[in-house]
Short mmCIF file of C-alpha atoms in Angstrom, two decimals:
data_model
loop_
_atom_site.label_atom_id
_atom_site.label_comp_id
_atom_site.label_asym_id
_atom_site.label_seq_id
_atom_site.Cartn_x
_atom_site.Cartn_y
_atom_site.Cartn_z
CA UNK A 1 -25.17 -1.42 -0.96
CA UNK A 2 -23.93 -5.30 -0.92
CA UNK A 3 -23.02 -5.00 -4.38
CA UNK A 4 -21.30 -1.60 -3.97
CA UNK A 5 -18.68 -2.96 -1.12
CA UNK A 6 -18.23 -6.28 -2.63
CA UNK A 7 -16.95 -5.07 -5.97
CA UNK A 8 -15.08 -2.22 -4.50
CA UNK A 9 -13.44 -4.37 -2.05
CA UNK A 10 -12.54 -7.49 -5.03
CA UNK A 11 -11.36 -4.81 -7.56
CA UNK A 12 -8.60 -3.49 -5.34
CA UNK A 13 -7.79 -6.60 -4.05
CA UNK A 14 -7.84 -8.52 -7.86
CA UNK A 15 -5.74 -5.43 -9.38
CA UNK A 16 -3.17 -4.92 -6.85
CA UNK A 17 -0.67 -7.95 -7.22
CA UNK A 18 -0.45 -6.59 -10.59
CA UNK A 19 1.14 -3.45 -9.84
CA UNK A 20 2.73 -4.12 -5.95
CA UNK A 21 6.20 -3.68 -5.81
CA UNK A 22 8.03 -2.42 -2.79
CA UNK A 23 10.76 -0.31 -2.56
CA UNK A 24 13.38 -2.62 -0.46
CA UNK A 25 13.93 -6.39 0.94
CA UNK A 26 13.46 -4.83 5.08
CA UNK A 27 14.46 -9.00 5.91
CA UNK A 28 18.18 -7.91 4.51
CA UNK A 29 18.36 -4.73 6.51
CA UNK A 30 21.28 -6.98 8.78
CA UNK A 31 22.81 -8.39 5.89
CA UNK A 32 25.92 -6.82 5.05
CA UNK A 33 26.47 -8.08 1.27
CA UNK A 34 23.05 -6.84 0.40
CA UNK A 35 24.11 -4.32 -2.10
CA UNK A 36 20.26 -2.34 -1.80
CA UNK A 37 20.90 -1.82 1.78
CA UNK A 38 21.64 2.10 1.35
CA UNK A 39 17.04 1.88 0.41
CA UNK A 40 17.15 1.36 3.76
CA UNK A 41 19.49 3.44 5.59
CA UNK A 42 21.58 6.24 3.39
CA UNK A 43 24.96 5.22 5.95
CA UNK A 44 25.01 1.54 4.99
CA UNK A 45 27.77 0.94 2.76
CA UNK A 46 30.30 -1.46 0.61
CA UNK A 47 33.43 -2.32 0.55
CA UNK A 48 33.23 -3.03 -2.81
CA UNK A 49 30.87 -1.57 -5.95
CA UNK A 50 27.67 -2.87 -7.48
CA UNK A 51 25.70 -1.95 -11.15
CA UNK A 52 22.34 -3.16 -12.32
CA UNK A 53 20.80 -3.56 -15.26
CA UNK A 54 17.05 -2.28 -15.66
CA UNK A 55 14.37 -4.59 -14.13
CA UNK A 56 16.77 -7.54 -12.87
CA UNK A 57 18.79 -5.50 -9.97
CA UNK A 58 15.88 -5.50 -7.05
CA UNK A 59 13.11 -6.86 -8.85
CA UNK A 60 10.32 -6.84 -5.37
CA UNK A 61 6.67 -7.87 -5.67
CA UNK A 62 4.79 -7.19 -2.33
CA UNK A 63 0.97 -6.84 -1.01
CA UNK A 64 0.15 -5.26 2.78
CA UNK A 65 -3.51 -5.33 4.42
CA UNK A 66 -5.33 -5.52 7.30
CA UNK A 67 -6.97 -8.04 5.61
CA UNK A 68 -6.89 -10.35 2.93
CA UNK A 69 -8.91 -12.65 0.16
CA UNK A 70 -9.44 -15.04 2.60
CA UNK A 71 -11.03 -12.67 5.11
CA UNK A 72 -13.91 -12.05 2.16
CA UNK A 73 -14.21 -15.84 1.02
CA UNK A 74 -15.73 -18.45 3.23
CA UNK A 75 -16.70 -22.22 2.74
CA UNK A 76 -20.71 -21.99 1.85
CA UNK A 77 -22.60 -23.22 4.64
CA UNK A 78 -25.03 -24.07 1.91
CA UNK A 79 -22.84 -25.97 -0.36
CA UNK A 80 -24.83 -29.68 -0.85
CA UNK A 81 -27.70 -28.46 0.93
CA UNK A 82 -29.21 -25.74 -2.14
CA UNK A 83 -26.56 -24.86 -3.19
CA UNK A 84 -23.63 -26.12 -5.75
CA UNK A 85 -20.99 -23.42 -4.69
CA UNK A 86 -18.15 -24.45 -2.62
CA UNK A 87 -17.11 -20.73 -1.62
CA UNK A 88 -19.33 -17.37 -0.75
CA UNK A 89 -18.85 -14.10 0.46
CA UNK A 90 -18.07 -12.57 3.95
CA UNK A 91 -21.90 -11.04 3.18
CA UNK A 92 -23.77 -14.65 3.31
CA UNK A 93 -26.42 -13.93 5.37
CA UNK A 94 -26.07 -17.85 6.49
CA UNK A 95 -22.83 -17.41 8.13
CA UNK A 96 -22.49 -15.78 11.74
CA UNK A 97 -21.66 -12.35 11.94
CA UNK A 98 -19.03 -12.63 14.29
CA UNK A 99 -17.46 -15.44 11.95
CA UNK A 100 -18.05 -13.22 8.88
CA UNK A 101 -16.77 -10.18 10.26
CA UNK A 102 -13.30 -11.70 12.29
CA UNK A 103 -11.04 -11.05 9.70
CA UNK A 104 -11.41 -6.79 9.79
CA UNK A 105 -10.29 -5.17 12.70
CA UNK A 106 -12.32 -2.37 14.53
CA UNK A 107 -11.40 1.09 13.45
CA UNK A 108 -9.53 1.51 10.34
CA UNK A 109 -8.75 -1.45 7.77
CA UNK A 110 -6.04 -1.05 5.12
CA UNK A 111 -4.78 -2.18 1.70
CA UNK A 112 -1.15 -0.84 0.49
CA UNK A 113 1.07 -1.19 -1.78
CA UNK A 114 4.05 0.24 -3.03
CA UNK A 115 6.03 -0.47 -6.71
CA UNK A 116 9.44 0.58 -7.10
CA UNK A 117 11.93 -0.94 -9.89
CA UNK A 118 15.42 0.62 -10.72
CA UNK A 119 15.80 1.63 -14.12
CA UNK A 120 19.55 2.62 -13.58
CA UNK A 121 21.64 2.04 -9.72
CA UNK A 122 25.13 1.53 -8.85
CA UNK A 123 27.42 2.17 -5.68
CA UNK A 124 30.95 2.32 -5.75
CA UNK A 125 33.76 3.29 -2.98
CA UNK A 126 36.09 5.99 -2.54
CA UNK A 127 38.32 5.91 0.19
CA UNK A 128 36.11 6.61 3.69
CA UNK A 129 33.26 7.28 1.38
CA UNK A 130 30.79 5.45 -0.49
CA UNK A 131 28.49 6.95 -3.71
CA UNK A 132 25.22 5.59 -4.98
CA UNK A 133 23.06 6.81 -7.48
CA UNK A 134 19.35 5.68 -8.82
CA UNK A 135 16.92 6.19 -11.02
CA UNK A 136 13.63 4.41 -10.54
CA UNK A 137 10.20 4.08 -10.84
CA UNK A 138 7.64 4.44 -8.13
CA UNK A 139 3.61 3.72 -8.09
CA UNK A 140 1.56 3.82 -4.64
CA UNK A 141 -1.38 2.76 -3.86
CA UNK A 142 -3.33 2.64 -0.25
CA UNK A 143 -6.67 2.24 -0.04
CA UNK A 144 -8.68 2.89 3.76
CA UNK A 145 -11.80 1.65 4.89
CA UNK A 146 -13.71 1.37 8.51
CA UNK A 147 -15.05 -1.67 10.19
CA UNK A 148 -18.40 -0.10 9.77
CA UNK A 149 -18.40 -0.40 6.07
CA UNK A 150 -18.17 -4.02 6.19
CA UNK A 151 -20.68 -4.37 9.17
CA UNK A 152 -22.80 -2.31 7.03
CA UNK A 153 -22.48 -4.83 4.23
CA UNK A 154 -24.15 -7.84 6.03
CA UNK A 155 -26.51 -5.65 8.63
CA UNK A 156 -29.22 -3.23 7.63
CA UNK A 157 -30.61 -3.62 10.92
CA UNK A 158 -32.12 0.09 12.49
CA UNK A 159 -29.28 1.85 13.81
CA UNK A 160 -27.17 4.84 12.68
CA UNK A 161 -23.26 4.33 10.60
CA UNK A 162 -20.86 6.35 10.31
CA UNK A 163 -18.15 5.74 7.81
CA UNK A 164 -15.51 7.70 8.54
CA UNK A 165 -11.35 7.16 7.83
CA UNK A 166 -12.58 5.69 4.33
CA UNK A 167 -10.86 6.38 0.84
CA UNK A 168 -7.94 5.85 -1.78
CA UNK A 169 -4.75 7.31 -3.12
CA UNK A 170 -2.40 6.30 -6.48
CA UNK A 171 0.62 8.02 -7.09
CA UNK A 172 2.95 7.59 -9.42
CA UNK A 173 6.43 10.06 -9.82
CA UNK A 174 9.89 9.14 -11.15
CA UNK A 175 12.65 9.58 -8.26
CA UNK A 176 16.42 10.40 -9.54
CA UNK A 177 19.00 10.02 -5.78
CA UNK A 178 22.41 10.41 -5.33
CA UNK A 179 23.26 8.89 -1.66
CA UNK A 180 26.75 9.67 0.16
CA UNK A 181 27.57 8.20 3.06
CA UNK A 182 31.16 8.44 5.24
CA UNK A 183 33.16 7.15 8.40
CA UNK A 184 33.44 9.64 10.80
CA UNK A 185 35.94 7.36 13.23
CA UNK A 186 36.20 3.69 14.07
CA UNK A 187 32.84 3.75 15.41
CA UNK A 188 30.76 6.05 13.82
CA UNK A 189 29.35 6.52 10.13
CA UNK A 190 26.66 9.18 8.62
CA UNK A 191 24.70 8.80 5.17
CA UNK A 192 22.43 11.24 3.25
CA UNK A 193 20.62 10.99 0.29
CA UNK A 194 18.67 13.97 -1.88
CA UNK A 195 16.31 12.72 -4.58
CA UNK A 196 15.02 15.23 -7.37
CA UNK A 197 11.15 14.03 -8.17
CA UNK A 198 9.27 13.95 -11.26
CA UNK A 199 5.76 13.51 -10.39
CA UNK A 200 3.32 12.04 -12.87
CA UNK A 201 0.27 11.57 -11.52
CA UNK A 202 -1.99 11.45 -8.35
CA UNK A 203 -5.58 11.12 -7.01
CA UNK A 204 -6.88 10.69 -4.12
CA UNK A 205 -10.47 10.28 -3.20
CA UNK A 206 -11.98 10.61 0.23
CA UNK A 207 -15.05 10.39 1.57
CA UNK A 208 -16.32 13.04 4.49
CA UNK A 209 -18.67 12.39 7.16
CA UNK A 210 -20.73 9.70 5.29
CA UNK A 211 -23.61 8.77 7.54
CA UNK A 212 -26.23 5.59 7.14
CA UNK A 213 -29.59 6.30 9.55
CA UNK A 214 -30.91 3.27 9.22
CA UNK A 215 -32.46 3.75 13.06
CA UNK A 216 -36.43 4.30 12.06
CA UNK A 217 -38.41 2.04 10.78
CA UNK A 218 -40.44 4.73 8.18
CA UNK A 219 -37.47 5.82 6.29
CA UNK A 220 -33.70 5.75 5.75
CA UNK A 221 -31.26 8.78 5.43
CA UNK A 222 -28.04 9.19 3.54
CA UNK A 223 -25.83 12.31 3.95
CA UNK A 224 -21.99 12.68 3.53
CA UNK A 225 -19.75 13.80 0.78
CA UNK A 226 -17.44 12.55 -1.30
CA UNK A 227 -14.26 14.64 -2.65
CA UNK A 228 -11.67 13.56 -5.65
CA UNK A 229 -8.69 15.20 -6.58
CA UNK A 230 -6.56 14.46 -9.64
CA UNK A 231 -3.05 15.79 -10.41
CA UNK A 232 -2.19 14.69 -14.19
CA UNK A 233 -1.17 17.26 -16.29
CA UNK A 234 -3.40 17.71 -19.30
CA UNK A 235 -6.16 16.23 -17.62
CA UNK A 236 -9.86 17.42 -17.78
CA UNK A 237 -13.35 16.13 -16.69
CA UNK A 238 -16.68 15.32 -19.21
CA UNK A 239 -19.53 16.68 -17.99
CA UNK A 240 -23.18 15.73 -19.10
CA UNK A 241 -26.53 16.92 -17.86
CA UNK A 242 -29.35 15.24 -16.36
CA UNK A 243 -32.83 15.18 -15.40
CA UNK A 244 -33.07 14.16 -11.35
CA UNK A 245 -35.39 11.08 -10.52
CA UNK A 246 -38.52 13.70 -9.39
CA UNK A 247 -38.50 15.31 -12.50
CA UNK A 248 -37.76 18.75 -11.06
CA UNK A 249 -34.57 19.93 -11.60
CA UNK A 250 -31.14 19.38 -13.99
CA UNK A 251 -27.76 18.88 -12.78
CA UNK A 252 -24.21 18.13 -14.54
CA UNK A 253 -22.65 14.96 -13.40
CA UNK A 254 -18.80 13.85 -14.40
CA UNK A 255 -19.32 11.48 -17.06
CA UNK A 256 -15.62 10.81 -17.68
CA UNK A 257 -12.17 12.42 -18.46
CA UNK A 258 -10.15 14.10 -21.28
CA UNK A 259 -5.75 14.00 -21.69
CA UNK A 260 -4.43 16.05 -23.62
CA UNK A 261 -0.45 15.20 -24.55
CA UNK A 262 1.04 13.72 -20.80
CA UNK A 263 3.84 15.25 -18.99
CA UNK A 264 5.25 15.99 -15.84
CA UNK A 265 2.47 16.99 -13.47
CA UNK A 266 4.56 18.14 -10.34
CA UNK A 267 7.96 18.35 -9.01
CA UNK A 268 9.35 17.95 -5.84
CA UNK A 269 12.31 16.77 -3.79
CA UNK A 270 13.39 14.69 -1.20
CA UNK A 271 15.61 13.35 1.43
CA UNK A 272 16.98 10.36 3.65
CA UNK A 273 19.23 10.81 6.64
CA UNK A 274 20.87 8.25 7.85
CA UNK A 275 23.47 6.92 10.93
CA UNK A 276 25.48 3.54 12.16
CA UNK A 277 27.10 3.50 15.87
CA UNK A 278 29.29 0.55 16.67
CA UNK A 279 28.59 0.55 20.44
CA UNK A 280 30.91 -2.25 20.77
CA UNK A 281 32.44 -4.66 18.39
CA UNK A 282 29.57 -6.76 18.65
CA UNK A 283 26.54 -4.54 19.63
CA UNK A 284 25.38 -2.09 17.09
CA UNK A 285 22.53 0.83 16.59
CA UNK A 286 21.56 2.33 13.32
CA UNK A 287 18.51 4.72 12.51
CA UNK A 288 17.07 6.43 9.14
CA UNK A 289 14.75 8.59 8.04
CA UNK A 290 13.83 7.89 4.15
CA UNK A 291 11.82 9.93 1.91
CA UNK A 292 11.22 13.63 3.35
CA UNK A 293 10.25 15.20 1.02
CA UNK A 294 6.77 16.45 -0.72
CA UNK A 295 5.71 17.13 -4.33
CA UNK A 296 4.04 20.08 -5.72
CA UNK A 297 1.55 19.17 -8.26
CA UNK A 298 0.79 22.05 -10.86
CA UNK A 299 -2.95 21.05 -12.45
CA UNK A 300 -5.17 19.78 -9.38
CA UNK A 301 -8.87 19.46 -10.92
CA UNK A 302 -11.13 18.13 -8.22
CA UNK A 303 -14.62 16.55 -9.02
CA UNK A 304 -17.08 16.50 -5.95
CA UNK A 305 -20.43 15.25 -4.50
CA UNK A 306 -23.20 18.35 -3.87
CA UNK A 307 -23.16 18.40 -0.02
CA UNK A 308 -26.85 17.23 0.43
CA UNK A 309 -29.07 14.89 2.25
CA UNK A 310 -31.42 11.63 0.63
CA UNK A 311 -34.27 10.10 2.16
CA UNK A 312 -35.45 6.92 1.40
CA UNK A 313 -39.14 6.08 2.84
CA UNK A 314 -39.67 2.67 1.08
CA UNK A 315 -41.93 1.38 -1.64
CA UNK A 316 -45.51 2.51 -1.35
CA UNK A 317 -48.69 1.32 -3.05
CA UNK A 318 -46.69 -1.34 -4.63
CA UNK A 319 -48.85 -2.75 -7.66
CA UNK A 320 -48.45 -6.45 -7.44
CA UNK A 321 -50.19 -7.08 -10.68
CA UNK A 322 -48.50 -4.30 -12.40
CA UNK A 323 -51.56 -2.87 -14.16
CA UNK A 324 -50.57 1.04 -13.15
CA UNK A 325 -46.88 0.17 -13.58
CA UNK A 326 -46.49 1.07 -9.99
CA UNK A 327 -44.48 -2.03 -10.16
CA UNK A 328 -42.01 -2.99 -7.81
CA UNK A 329 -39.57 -3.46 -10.50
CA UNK A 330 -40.61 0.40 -11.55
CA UNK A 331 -39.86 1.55 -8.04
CA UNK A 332 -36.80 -0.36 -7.36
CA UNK A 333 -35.34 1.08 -10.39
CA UNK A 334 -36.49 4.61 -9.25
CA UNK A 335 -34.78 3.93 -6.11
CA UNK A 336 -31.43 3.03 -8.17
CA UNK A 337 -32.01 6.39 -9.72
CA UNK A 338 -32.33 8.66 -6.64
CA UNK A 339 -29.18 6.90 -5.27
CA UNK A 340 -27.29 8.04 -8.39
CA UNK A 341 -28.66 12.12 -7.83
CA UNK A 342 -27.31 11.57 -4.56
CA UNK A 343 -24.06 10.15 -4.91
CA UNK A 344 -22.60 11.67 -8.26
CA UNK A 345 -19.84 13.81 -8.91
CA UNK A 346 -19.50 17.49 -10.09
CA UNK A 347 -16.72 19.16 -11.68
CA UNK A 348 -15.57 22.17 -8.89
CA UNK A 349 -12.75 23.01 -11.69
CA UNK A 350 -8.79 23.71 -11.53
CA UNK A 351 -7.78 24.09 -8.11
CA UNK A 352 -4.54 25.45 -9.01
CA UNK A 353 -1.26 23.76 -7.41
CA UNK A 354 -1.31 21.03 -4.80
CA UNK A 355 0.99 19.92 -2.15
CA UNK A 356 1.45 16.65 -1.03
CA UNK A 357 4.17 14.35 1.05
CA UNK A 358 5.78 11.93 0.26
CA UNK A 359 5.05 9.60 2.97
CA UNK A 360 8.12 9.04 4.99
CA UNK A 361 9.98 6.24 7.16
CA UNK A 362 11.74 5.60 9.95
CA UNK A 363 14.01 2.55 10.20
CA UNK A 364 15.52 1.59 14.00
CA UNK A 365 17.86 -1.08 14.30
CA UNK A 366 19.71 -2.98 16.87
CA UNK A 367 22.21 -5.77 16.04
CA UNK A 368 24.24 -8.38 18.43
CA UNK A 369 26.75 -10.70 17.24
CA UNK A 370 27.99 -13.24 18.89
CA UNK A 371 31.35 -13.11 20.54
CA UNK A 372 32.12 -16.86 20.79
CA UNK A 373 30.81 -17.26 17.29
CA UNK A 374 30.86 -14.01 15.12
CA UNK A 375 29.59 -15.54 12.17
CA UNK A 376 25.58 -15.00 13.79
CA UNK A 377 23.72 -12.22 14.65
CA UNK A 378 20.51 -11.16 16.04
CA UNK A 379 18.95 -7.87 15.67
CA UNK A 380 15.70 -5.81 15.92
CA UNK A 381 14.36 -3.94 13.33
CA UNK A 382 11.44 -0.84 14.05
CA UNK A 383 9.94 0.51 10.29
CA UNK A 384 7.63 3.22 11.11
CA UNK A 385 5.44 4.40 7.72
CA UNK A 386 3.99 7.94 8.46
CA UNK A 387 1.63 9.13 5.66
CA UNK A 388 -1.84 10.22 7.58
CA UNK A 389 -4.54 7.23 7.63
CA UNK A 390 -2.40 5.03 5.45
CA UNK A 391 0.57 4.83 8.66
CA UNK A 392 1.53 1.65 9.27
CA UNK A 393 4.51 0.02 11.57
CA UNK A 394 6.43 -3.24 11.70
CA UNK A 395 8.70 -4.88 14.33
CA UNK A 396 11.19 -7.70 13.00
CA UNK A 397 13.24 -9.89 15.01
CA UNK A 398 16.01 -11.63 12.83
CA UNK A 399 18.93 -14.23 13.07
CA UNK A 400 21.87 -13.68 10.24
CA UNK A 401 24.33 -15.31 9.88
CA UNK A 402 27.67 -15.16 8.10
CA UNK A 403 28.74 -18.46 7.06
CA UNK A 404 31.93 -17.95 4.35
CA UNK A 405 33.16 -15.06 1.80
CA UNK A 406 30.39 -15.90 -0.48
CA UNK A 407 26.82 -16.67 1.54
CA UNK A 408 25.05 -15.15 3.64
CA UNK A 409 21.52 -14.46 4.55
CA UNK A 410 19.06 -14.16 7.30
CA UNK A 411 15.52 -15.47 8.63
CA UNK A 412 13.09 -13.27 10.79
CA UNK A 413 9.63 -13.25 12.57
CA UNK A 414 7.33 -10.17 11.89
CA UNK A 415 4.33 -8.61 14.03
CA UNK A 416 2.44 -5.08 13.68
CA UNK A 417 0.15 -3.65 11.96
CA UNK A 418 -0.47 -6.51 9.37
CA UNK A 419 -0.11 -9.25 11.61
CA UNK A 420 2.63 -11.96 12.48
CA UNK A 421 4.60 -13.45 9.64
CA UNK A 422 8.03 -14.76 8.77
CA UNK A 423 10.76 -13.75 6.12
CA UNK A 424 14.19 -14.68 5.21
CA UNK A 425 16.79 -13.87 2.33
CA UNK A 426 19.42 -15.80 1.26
CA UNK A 427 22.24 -13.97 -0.71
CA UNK A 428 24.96 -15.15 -2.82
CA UNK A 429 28.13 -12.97 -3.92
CA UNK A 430 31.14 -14.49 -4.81
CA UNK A 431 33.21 -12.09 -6.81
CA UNK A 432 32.15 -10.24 -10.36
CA UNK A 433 28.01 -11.01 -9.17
CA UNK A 434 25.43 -11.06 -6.71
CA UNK A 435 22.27 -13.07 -6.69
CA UNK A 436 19.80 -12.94 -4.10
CA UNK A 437 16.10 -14.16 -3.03
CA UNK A 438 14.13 -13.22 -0.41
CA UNK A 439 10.65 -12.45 1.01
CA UNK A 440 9.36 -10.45 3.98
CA UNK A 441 6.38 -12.48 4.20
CA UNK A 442 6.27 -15.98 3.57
CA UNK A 443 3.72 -16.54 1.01
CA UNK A 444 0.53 -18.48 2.36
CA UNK A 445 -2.60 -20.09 0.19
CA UNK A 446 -3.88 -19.26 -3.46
CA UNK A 447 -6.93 -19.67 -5.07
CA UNK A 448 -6.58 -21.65 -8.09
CA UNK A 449 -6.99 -18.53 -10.52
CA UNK A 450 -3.58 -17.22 -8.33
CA UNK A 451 -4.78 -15.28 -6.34
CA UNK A 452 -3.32 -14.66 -2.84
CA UNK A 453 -5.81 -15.98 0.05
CA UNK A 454 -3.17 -14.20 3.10
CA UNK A 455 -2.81 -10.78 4.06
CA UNK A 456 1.06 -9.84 3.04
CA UNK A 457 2.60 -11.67 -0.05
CA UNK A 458 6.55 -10.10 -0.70
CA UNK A 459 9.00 -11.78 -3.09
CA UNK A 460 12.25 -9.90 -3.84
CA UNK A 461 14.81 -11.28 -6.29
CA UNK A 462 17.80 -9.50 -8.26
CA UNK A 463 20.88 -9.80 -10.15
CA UNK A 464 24.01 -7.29 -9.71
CA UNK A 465 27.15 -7.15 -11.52
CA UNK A 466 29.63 -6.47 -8.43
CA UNK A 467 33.60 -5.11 -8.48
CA UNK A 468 36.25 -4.71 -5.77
CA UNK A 469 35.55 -7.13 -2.62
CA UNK A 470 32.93 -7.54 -0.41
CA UNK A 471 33.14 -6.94 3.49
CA UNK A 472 33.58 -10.84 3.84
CA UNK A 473 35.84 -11.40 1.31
CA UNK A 474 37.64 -8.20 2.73
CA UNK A 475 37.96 -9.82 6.08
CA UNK A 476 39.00 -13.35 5.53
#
């Protein structure tokens, strides 16, 4: 069971920098030269236009958790005194539990990510109005498991687990938007944005009522079930047969997976709304809603675990000199076996079409600039995730500032779900470019492979070819 969590746990968090993008720099969300600000809010808009070229426009790396690298890797208490490692596991059984177990948070824990790049985006203005259009490329991943899991890792001791709230999701889909956005009157402006979806792929695997009875002393039971479900069109499962470790009965298992020529495996839609009120000529509200929308996925095969109960009842009549090959070796390895009856998967077929959201957000902001110096702001910024046990939410507290036709930029403090950190962006657009660097968490330790120690690493960097004038070179 060690060995199960531990690799689960370092294969999500070793893979994911390689594929964590986000979809927009939420530090910039104040900063009116940011040309990616419509991401965030559909009624943000230019006074002059923008194009990028593939890749370099809003190129954003970024990793979210509950916890982190260094929540699994400790000093070794042992290190000089039996041991020659300088690092071990959360799972030592030399370290204190309440030490070991600090980093995870009771209830649910969480790892997300989200990859976005633009393959094609430009704004430009027309009048009152301002157009955008994108194409890009989108892969999620979240990934959901319960403080119990990891309590479970380092404690066998008799009592009952449930591990509930625990599983994984990747999807990957191809948005195309066109975004509109308008002035109503001096103080008012509206935005909307419809996106047509390609979906490519998506599984998600959950796990139902899985239970750990570890509370007698004479024998252990298992029970729970685990469901996967796979949209990818042309996909089907390998099944193989099997003798069960009591000799007694056959079963298929899902031994791997067949494509036949890829394609589009759903289509769906979706939408951002989106509003700015100038209260005053210094105090302003904006709110968005981004990504309504859902995708309907055309070949769902799902792949199951039979619904049953194990019972373990430890080694018996354990043949220490190993004469009757009643070994404990033998056993152990019988024991390995019975775990795998119990815990593999079986093809339940094509489930037909499958439904499933987007995941949507909800940006509130509040900005105040100062009237005896109207080159700085402050504002508060509310992003509200909302996709079932992989919700999240995020409250940012920024300064901007404003200082010439050319600069500007912005530093915050962030606290929610994934902690406290810090971000800023600095952005530079004098006229015919725009280059700008930012981060909405400032990145902490590494291990010396690269590997981030913290729980949020974000760096966001692009290049923009730009036309007409910006809103500072417009008002100087």
């Amino acid at each position: 069971m060690k060995k199960i969590v531990y690799y689960s746990l370092m294969a999500a968090l070793a893979v994911t920098p390689l594929f964590s993008q986000a979809q927009s720099l939420e530090s910039a969300y104040f900063v009116e030269d940011y040309q990616y600000r419509h991401l965030l809010n559909p009624a943000f808009d230019n006074n002059g236009g923008y194009f990028s070229f593939p890749l370099l426009g809003n190129y954003n790396l970024e990793i979210n958790g509950d916890f982190g690298l260094g929540d699994l890797i400790f000093d070794n208490p042992q290190y000089g005194n039996g041991s020659d490692k300088r690092y071990t596991t959360f799972m030592n059984p030399y370290l204190d539990p309440s030490v070991a177990l600090s980093g995870f948070k009771k209830g649910a824990n969480h790892l997300l990510t989200d990859m976005s790049f633009p393959v094609l985006s430009f704004g430009f203005r027309t009048g009152e109005s301002y157009h955008t259009f994108d194409v890009s490329s989108k892969t999620q991943f979240g990934m959901s498991a319960p403080y119990d899991l990891f309590e479970l890792a380092i404690n066998t001791s008799n009592r009952n687990y449930v591990i509930d709230n625990m599983g994984a999701q990747v999807q990957s889909r191809i948005d195309i938007a066109y975004g509109y956005s308008r002035k109503i009157n001096d103080q008012f402006r509206i935005g909307a944005k419809v996106k047509a979806i390609i979906g490519l792929a998506r599984a998600d695997i959950k796990m139902e009522n899985l239970q750990f009875d570890l509370s007698s002393t004479e024998q252990w039971i298992m029970r729970g079930r685990a469901v996967a479900d796979l949209a990818v069109k042309g996909l089907s499962l390998v099944s193989n047969s099997k003798e069960n470790a009591s000799q007694t009965n056959y079963y298929n298992y899902v031994c791997g997976v067949e494509m036949d020529m890829p394609g589009i495996g759903g289509i769906g839609y979706g939408l951002d709304l989106g509003m700015v009120y100038d209260v005053t000529e210094n105090f302003t509200v904006s709110a968005a809603l981004t990504d309504l929308g859902s995708i309907i996925w055309k070949n769902n095969v799902q792949a199951a675990t039979p619904d049953e109960e194990y019972i373990f009842d430890g080694f018996h009549n354990v043949d220490i000199i190993g004469d009757s090959g009643n070994t404990f070796t033998n056993q152990t390895a019988s024991f390995m076996d019975q775990l795998k009856d119990f815990a593999h998967l079986e093809d339940q077929g094509n489930q037909g079409t499958r439904t499933t959201p987007l995941g949507c957000n909800l940006n509130l902001g509040i900005e105040y600039k100062l009237p005896v110096y109207n080159q700085l702001s402050f504002g508060l910024l509310s992003t509200s995730h909302f996709d079932g046990a992989y919700s999240w939410n995020v409250e940012r507290i920024s300064a901007n500032w404003f200082t010439n036709k050319w600069l500007d930029g912005g530093v915050n403090l962030s606290f929610g779900s994934f902690g406290i950190n810090m971000g800023y962006i600095i952005n530079l657009h004098p006229q015919g470019f725009n280059i700008f660097i930012g981060t909405d968490h400032l990145l902490g330790t590494y291990t010396k492979e690269g590997i981030p120690l913290g729980r949020g690493v974000s760096v966001n960097c692009g290049f923009n070819v730009t036309f007409g004038k910006s809103k500072k070179a417009n008002d100087a």
